[in-house]
Amino acid sequence: MNAEASPPAALIALDWGTSSLRAYRLAAGGTVLDARHLPWGIMRLPAPPADGPAPAASASGFELAFEQACGDWLRATPGLPVIACGMVGSAQGWAEAAYLDLPVDPRDIGARLTEVDTRRGAVLRIIPGLLQREGLPNVIRGEETQVVGVIDSLPDAVDDLLVGLPGTHCKWVRVRGGRIVEFDTFMTGEVYAALRGHTILGRTMADPATPDDDAFDRGLAVAGSALGRGGVLSTIFSTRALGLTGQLAPASQPDYLSGLLIGHELGALRALVDARGMPSRIVLCGDEDLCRRYASALPRFGLAAPTLAAQAAQRGLWRLAVSAGLAGSP
């Protein structure tokens, strides 16, 4: 689409996490006009050039990242509303956006935005996270916006929906009657990275040239069989033992470990689902390759084959901007 044919911009939407910043310039209805991916997560922000002029006192790393992400878009369309989700609203972020208690209607999320006055004059509005108080406390920040995007894309399937968001901290979010009612967190991705990078398991591993799906399936099988009844703390050492006995090549061990951890996660998820009732539908959203792995694994643990949701974050950011009165309905 050339510039002359492009519809006017209606919103700037930021998905601002721990390790990266994704910026979107959206037209009416949420159509993506431009997208950018910057390395400026809240734990790694840009610094002013050493040989440049001294920045003003308010020119923080957040301000510099904000300018790189969308400064030219705001110059081209002054007054364009800006909305953001993710860890930018955490206690370590630009401004803390208070959590909302579950259960929650997605429309209420859009009504509780936290405003930040930026140095360039634009107002950044940050979406709150969600807090689950029942049982052990649990929180999400950023994933709630993806769930809203999934709900928006499936208006006929939200009576009983389970949304899976694989990643560093995998979230499984239950939606009933269009309301977010509960969720569970599995630190599968972070534990995988820690085990591989900071324990003896990583000493015998080699990076695979391509994903080893057979090794991944082997890990799933162990987690889901009688061999896995000892739990994840019992089975993960088999990654090293199988290598030492010549039964698992170094380049196969990372995917085997991934299968073990995801298998134990899904085994636990199945137990939770059995206690609460099987959802009518499961949807995954997130990294395509990771979602593919979860999609292949879910049926092996007696859970329904999922569908995949695309552009959930962009959809959710647009929908919450609409509910907040920042953007017009499609």
Coordinates of C-alpha atoms in Angstrom, one line a residue:
M1 CA 0.0 0.0 0.0
N2 CA 1.6 3.3 -1.0
A3 CA 1.5 6.4 1.1
E4 CA -1.2 8.2 -0.9
A5 CA -3.6 5.2 -0.5
S6 CA -2.9 4.7 3.2
P7 CA -5.8 5.6 5.6
P8 CA -5.0 8.1 8.3
A9 CA -3.5 7.0 11.6
A10 CA -5.9 6.8 14.5
L11 CA -3.7 5.4 17.3
I12 CA -0.2 4.5 18.4
A13 CA 0.0 1.3 20.3
L14 CA 3.0 0.0 22.3
D15 CA 3.6 -3.5 23.6
W16 CA 6.4 -2.7 26.0
G17 CA 7.9 -5.6 27.9
T18 CA 10.9 -6.6 29.9
S19 CA 13.3 -7.1 26.9
S20 CA 11.8 -5.4 23.9
L21 CA 9.4 -2.7 22.7
R22 CA 7.0 -3.2 19.8
A23 CA 5.3 -0.1 18.3
Y24 CA 2.3 0.0 16.0
R25 CA 0.7 2.8 14.1
L26 CA -2.9 1.8 13.6
A27 CA -5.7 3.1 11.4
A28 CA -9.4 3.0 12.3
G29 CA -10.5 -0.5 13.0
G30 CA -7.0 -1.5 14.2
T31 CA -5.4 -2.0 10.8
V32 CA -1.6 -1.9 11.2
L33 CA 0.0 0.8 9.1
D34 CA 3.5 0.6 10.5
A35 CA 5.3 -1.7 13.0
R36 CA 8.6 -1.4 14.7
H37 CA 10.5 -3.8 17.0
L38 CA 13.1 -2.1 19.2
P39 CA 15.4 -3.8 21.8
W40 CA 14.4 -1.3 24.5
G41 CA 12.7 -3.3 27.2
I42 CA 12.3 -1.8 30.6
M43 CA 15.5 -3.5 31.8
R44 CA 17.6 -2.2 28.9
L45 CA 16.8 1.4 27.9
P46 CA 18.8 3.7 25.6
A47 CA 21.3 6.2 26.9
P48 CA 22.0 9.6 25.4
P49 CA 25.1 9.7 23.1
A50 CA 28.3 10.5 25.1
D51 CA 29.3 13.2 22.7
G52 CA 25.9 14.8 22.5
P53 CA 24.4 17.7 24.5
A54 CA 23.5 17.0 28.1
P55 CA 19.9 15.8 28.2
A56 CA 17.2 17.6 30.2
A57 CA 16.5 16.3 33.6
S58 CA 13.3 14.6 32.4
A59 CA 15.0 12.9 29.4
S60 CA 15.0 9.4 30.9
G61 CA 15.7 6.2 29.1
F62 CA 12.0 5.7 28.8
E63 CA 11.7 9.1 27.1
L64 CA 14.5 8.2 24.7
A65 CA 13.0 4.9 23.8
F66 CA 9.5 6.5 23.4
E67 CA 11.0 9.0 21.0
Q68 CA 12.7 6.3 18.9
A69 CA 9.5 4.2 18.8
C70 CA 7.0 6.8 17.8
G71 CA 8.5 10.4 17.8
D72 CA 8.2 10.8 14.0
W73 CA 4.7 9.4 14.0
L74 CA 3.6 12.0 16.6
R75 CA 5.3 14.7 14.6
A76 CA 3.4 13.6 11.5
T77 CA 0.1 13.5 13.3
P78 CA 0.1 15.7 16.4
G79 CA -2.3 14.8 19.1
L80 CA -2.5 11.1 18.1
P81 CA -3.5 9.1 21.2
V82 CA -0.9 6.6 22.5
I83 CA -1.7 3.5 24.6
A84 CA 0.7 0.9 26.0
C85 CA 0.6 -2.5 27.7
G86 CA 3.2 -4.6 29.4
M87 CA 6.0 -4.2 32.0
V88 CA 6.2 -0.5 31.2
G89 CA 3.3 -0.3 33.8
S90 CA 5.1 -2.3 36.4
A91 CA 6.8 -1.0 39.6
Q92 CA 10.1 -1.0 37.6
G93 CA 8.5 0.6 34.6
W94 CA 7.8 4.2 33.5
A95 CA 4.8 4.5 35.8
E96 CA 3.0 1.9 37.9
A97 CA -0.4 1.0 36.6
A98 CA -2.4 -0.6 39.5
Y99 CA -3.6 -4.2 39.1
L100 CA -7.3 -4.9 38.7
D101 CA -8.8 -7.8 40.7
L102 CA -10.4 -10.8 39.0
P103 CA -12.9 -11.5 37.8
V104 CA -12.9 -8.6 35.3
D105 CA -14.8 -7.5 32.2
P106 CA -12.4 -6.4 29.4
R107 CA -14.3 -3.1 29.1
D108 CA -13.3 -2.3 32.7
I109 CA -9.7 -2.7 31.8
G110 CA -9.9 0.1 29.3
A111 CA -11.6 2.4 31.8
R112 CA -8.6 2.2 34.3
L113 CA -5.6 3.5 32.3
T114 CA -2.7 5.3 34.0
E115 CA -1.6 8.5 32.3
V116 CA 2.0 9.6 31.9
D117 CA 2.9 13.1 30.5
T118 CA 5.8 12.7 28.2
R119 CA 8.5 15.3 27.5
R120 CA 7.3 15.8 23.9
G121 CA 3.8 16.7 25.1
A122 CA 2.0 13.4 24.3
V123 CA 0.1 11.6 27.0
L124 CA 1.0 7.9 27.3
R125 CA -1.9 5.8 28.7
I126 CA -0.8 2.5 30.3
I127 CA -3.1 -0.5 30.6
P128 CA -3.3 -2.1 34.1
G129 CA -2.4 -5.7 34.9
L130 CA -4.6 -8.3 36.6
L131 CA -4.4 -9.7 40.1
Q132 CA -5.8 -13.0 41.2
R133 CA -6.1 -13.1 45.0
E134 CA -7.8 -16.5 45.6
G135 CA -5.4 -19.2 46.7
L136 CA -1.8 -18.3 46.0
P137 CA -1.7 -14.7 44.5
N138 CA -1.0 -14.5 40.8
V139 CA -0.5 -11.6 38.4
I140 CA -0.3 -10.9 34.7
R141 CA 0.8 -7.7 33.0
G142 CA 0.7 -7.5 29.2
E143 CA -1.0 -10.9 28.6
E144 CA -4.4 -9.4 29.6
T145 CA -4.2 -7.3 26.4
Q146 CA -3.5 -10.3 24.3
V147 CA -6.5 -12.1 25.9
V148 CA -8.7 -9.1 25.1
G149 CA -7.5 -9.4 21.5
V150 CA -8.4 -13.1 21.4
I151 CA -11.9 -12.3 22.9
D152 CA -12.4 -9.6 20.3
S153 CA -11.5 -12.1 17.5
L154 CA -13.8 -14.8 18.8
P155 CA -17.0 -13.1 19.9
D156 CA -19.0 -16.4 19.5
A157 CA -16.5 -18.5 21.6
V158 CA -16.0 -16.8 24.9
D159 CA -18.6 -18.7 27.1
D160 CA -15.8 -21.0 28.2
L161 CA -12.4 -20.4 26.6
L162 CA -8.9 -21.2 27.7
V163 CA -6.2 -18.9 26.3
G164 CA -2.6 -20.2 26.4
L165 CA 0.3 -17.7 26.1
P166 CA 3.5 -19.7 25.9
G167 CA 6.7 -17.8 26.8
T168 CA 9.1 -17.1 29.6
H169 CA 6.2 -17.3 32.0
C170 CA 3.5 -19.3 30.3
K171 CA 0.0 -18.1 31.2
W172 CA -3.2 -20.1 30.9
V173 CA -6.2 -17.7 31.2
R174 CA -9.8 -18.8 31.6
V175 CA -12.6 -16.7 30.1
R176 CA -16.2 -17.4 31.0
G177 CA -19.2 -15.4 29.7
G178 CA -16.8 -12.8 28.2
R179 CA -15.1 -12.2 31.6
I180 CA -11.5 -13.1 32.6
V181 CA -12.1 -15.3 35.7
E182 CA -8.8 -17.1 36.6
F183 CA -5.4 -17.9 35.3
D184 CA -2.3 -20.0 36.1
T185 CA 1.4 -19.2 35.6
F186 CA 4.1 -21.8 34.7
M187 CA 7.7 -20.5 34.6
T188 CA 8.5 -23.1 32.0
G189 CA 10.5 -20.8 29.7
E190 CA 12.6 -19.2 32.4
V191 CA 13.3 -22.6 34.1
Y192 CA 14.4 -24.0 30.7
A193 CA 16.8 -21.1 30.2
A194 CA 18.1 -21.4 33.8
L195 CA 18.7 -25.1 33.6
R196 CA 20.4 -24.9 30.2
G197 CA 22.6 -21.9 31.0
H198 CA 23.3 -22.3 34.7
T199 CA 23.3 -26.0 35.7
I200 CA 25.3 -29.1 34.9
L201 CA 22.6 -30.1 32.4
G202 CA 24.0 -27.5 29.9
R203 CA 27.5 -28.9 30.1
T204 CA 26.7 -31.8 27.7
M205 CA 24.4 -29.9 25.4
A206 CA 25.1 -28.6 21.9
D207 CA 23.0 -26.1 19.9
P208 CA 21.0 -28.0 17.3
A209 CA 21.2 -26.9 13.7
T210 CA 17.4 -27.3 13.4
P211 CA 14.7 -28.2 16.0
D212 CA 14.8 -31.8 16.9
D213 CA 11.1 -32.7 17.1
D214 CA 11.8 -36.4 17.8
A215 CA 13.8 -35.4 21.0
F216 CA 11.0 -33.0 22.0
D217 CA 8.4 -35.8 21.6
R218 CA 10.6 -38.1 23.6
G219 CA 10.6 -35.6 26.5
L220 CA 6.9 -35.2 26.3
A221 CA 6.5 -39.0 26.4
V222 CA 8.6 -39.3 29.5
A223 CA 6.7 -36.5 31.3
G224 CA 3.4 -38.1 30.4
S225 CA 4.3 -41.7 31.3
A226 CA 4.9 -43.7 34.5
L227 CA 8.6 -42.6 34.2
G228 CA 7.4 -39.0 34.9
R229 CA 5.5 -39.7 38.0
G230 CA 8.4 -38.6 40.2
G231 CA 7.8 -35.1 38.9
V232 CA 9.9 -32.6 37.0
L233 CA 12.7 -32.5 39.7
S234 CA 13.1 -36.2 39.2
T235 CA 13.1 -36.4 35.4
I236 CA 15.2 -33.4 34.3
F237 CA 18.4 -35.2 35.3
S238 CA 17.7 -37.8 32.6
T239 CA 18.7 -35.1 30.1
R240 CA 22.3 -35.6 31.3
A241 CA 22.1 -39.3 32.1
L242 CA 20.8 -40.2 28.6
G243 CA 23.7 -38.2 27.1
L244 CA 26.3 -39.9 29.3
T245 CA 25.0 -43.4 28.3
G246 CA 25.0 -42.5 24.6
Q247 CA 21.2 -42.6 24.2
L248 CA 20.8 -38.9 23.5
A249 CA 23.0 -36.8 21.3
P250 CA 24.3 -33.4 22.6
A251 CA 22.3 -31.5 20.0
S252 CA 19.1 -33.4 20.9
Q253 CA 19.3 -32.7 24.6
P254 CA 18.0 -29.1 24.5
D255 CA 14.8 -30.2 22.7
Y256 CA 14.4 -33.2 25.0
L257 CA 14.6 -30.9 28.0
S258 CA 12.1 -28.6 26.4
G259 CA 9.7 -31.6 25.9
L260 CA 10.1 -32.7 29.5
L261 CA 9.3 -29.3 30.9
I262 CA 6.4 -28.6 28.6
G263 CA 5.1 -32.1 29.2
H264 CA 5.1 -31.6 33.0
E265 CA 3.4 -28.2 32.5
L266 CA 0.6 -29.7 30.4
G267 CA 0.2 -32.7 32.8
A268 CA -0.3 -30.2 35.6
L269 CA -2.6 -28.1 33.4
R270 CA -4.7 -31.2 32.7
A271 CA -5.1 -31.8 36.4
L272 CA -6.3 -28.2 36.9
V273 CA -8.7 -28.5 34.0
D274 CA -10.1 -31.7 35.3
A275 CA -10.8 -30.0 38.7
R276 CA -12.5 -27.0 37.1
G277 CA -14.1 -28.4 34.0
M278 CA -12.9 -28.8 30.5
P279 CA -13.0 -25.6 28.4
S280 CA -15.1 -25.7 25.2
R281 CA -12.2 -24.2 23.2
I282 CA -8.4 -23.6 23.6
V283 CA -6.6 -20.8 21.8
L284 CA -2.8 -20.2 21.7
C285 CA -1.1 -16.9 21.0
G286 CA 2.5 -15.9 21.0
D287 CA 5.7 -17.0 19.2
E288 CA 4.8 -19.1 16.2
D289 CA 7.4 -21.9 16.7
L290 CA 6.6 -22.2 20.4
C291 CA 2.9 -22.3 19.8
R292 CA 3.4 -25.0 17.3
R293 CA 5.1 -27.1 19.9
Y294 CA 2.4 -26.6 22.5
A295 CA -0.3 -27.3 19.8
S296 CA 1.3 -30.6 19.1
A297 CA 1.6 -31.5 22.8
L298 CA -1.8 -30.6 24.1
P299 CA -3.7 -33.5 22.6
R300 CA -1.2 -36.0 24.1
F301 CA -2.3 -34.9 27.5
G302 CA -6.0 -35.2 26.8
L303 CA -6.6 -31.5 26.0
A304 CA -8.3 -30.2 22.9
A305 CA -6.3 -29.3 19.8
P306 CA -6.0 -25.5 19.9
T307 CA -6.5 -22.8 17.3
L308 CA -3.8 -20.1 16.9
A309 CA -4.6 -16.4 17.3
A310 CA -2.7 -13.9 15.2
Q311 CA -2.0 -10.3 16.1
A312 CA -3.7 -10.6 19.5
A313 CA -1.6 -7.8 21.1
Q314 CA -2.5 -5.3 18.3
R315 CA -6.1 -6.3 18.4
G316 CA -6.3 -6.0 22.2
L317 CA -4.5 -2.6 22.3
W318 CA -7.0 -1.3 19.7
R319 CA -10.0 -2.7 21.5
L320 CA -9.0 -1.3 24.9
A321 CA -8.3 2.1 23.3
V322 CA -11.9 2.0 21.9
S323 CA -13.3 1.1 25.3
A324 CA -11.3 4.0 26.8
G325 CA -12.7 6.5 24.3
L326 CA -9.3 7.0 22.7
A327 CA -10.3 5.6 19.3
G328 CA -13.5 5.1 17.4
S329 CA -15.3 1.8 17.0
P330 CA -14.7 0.0 13.8

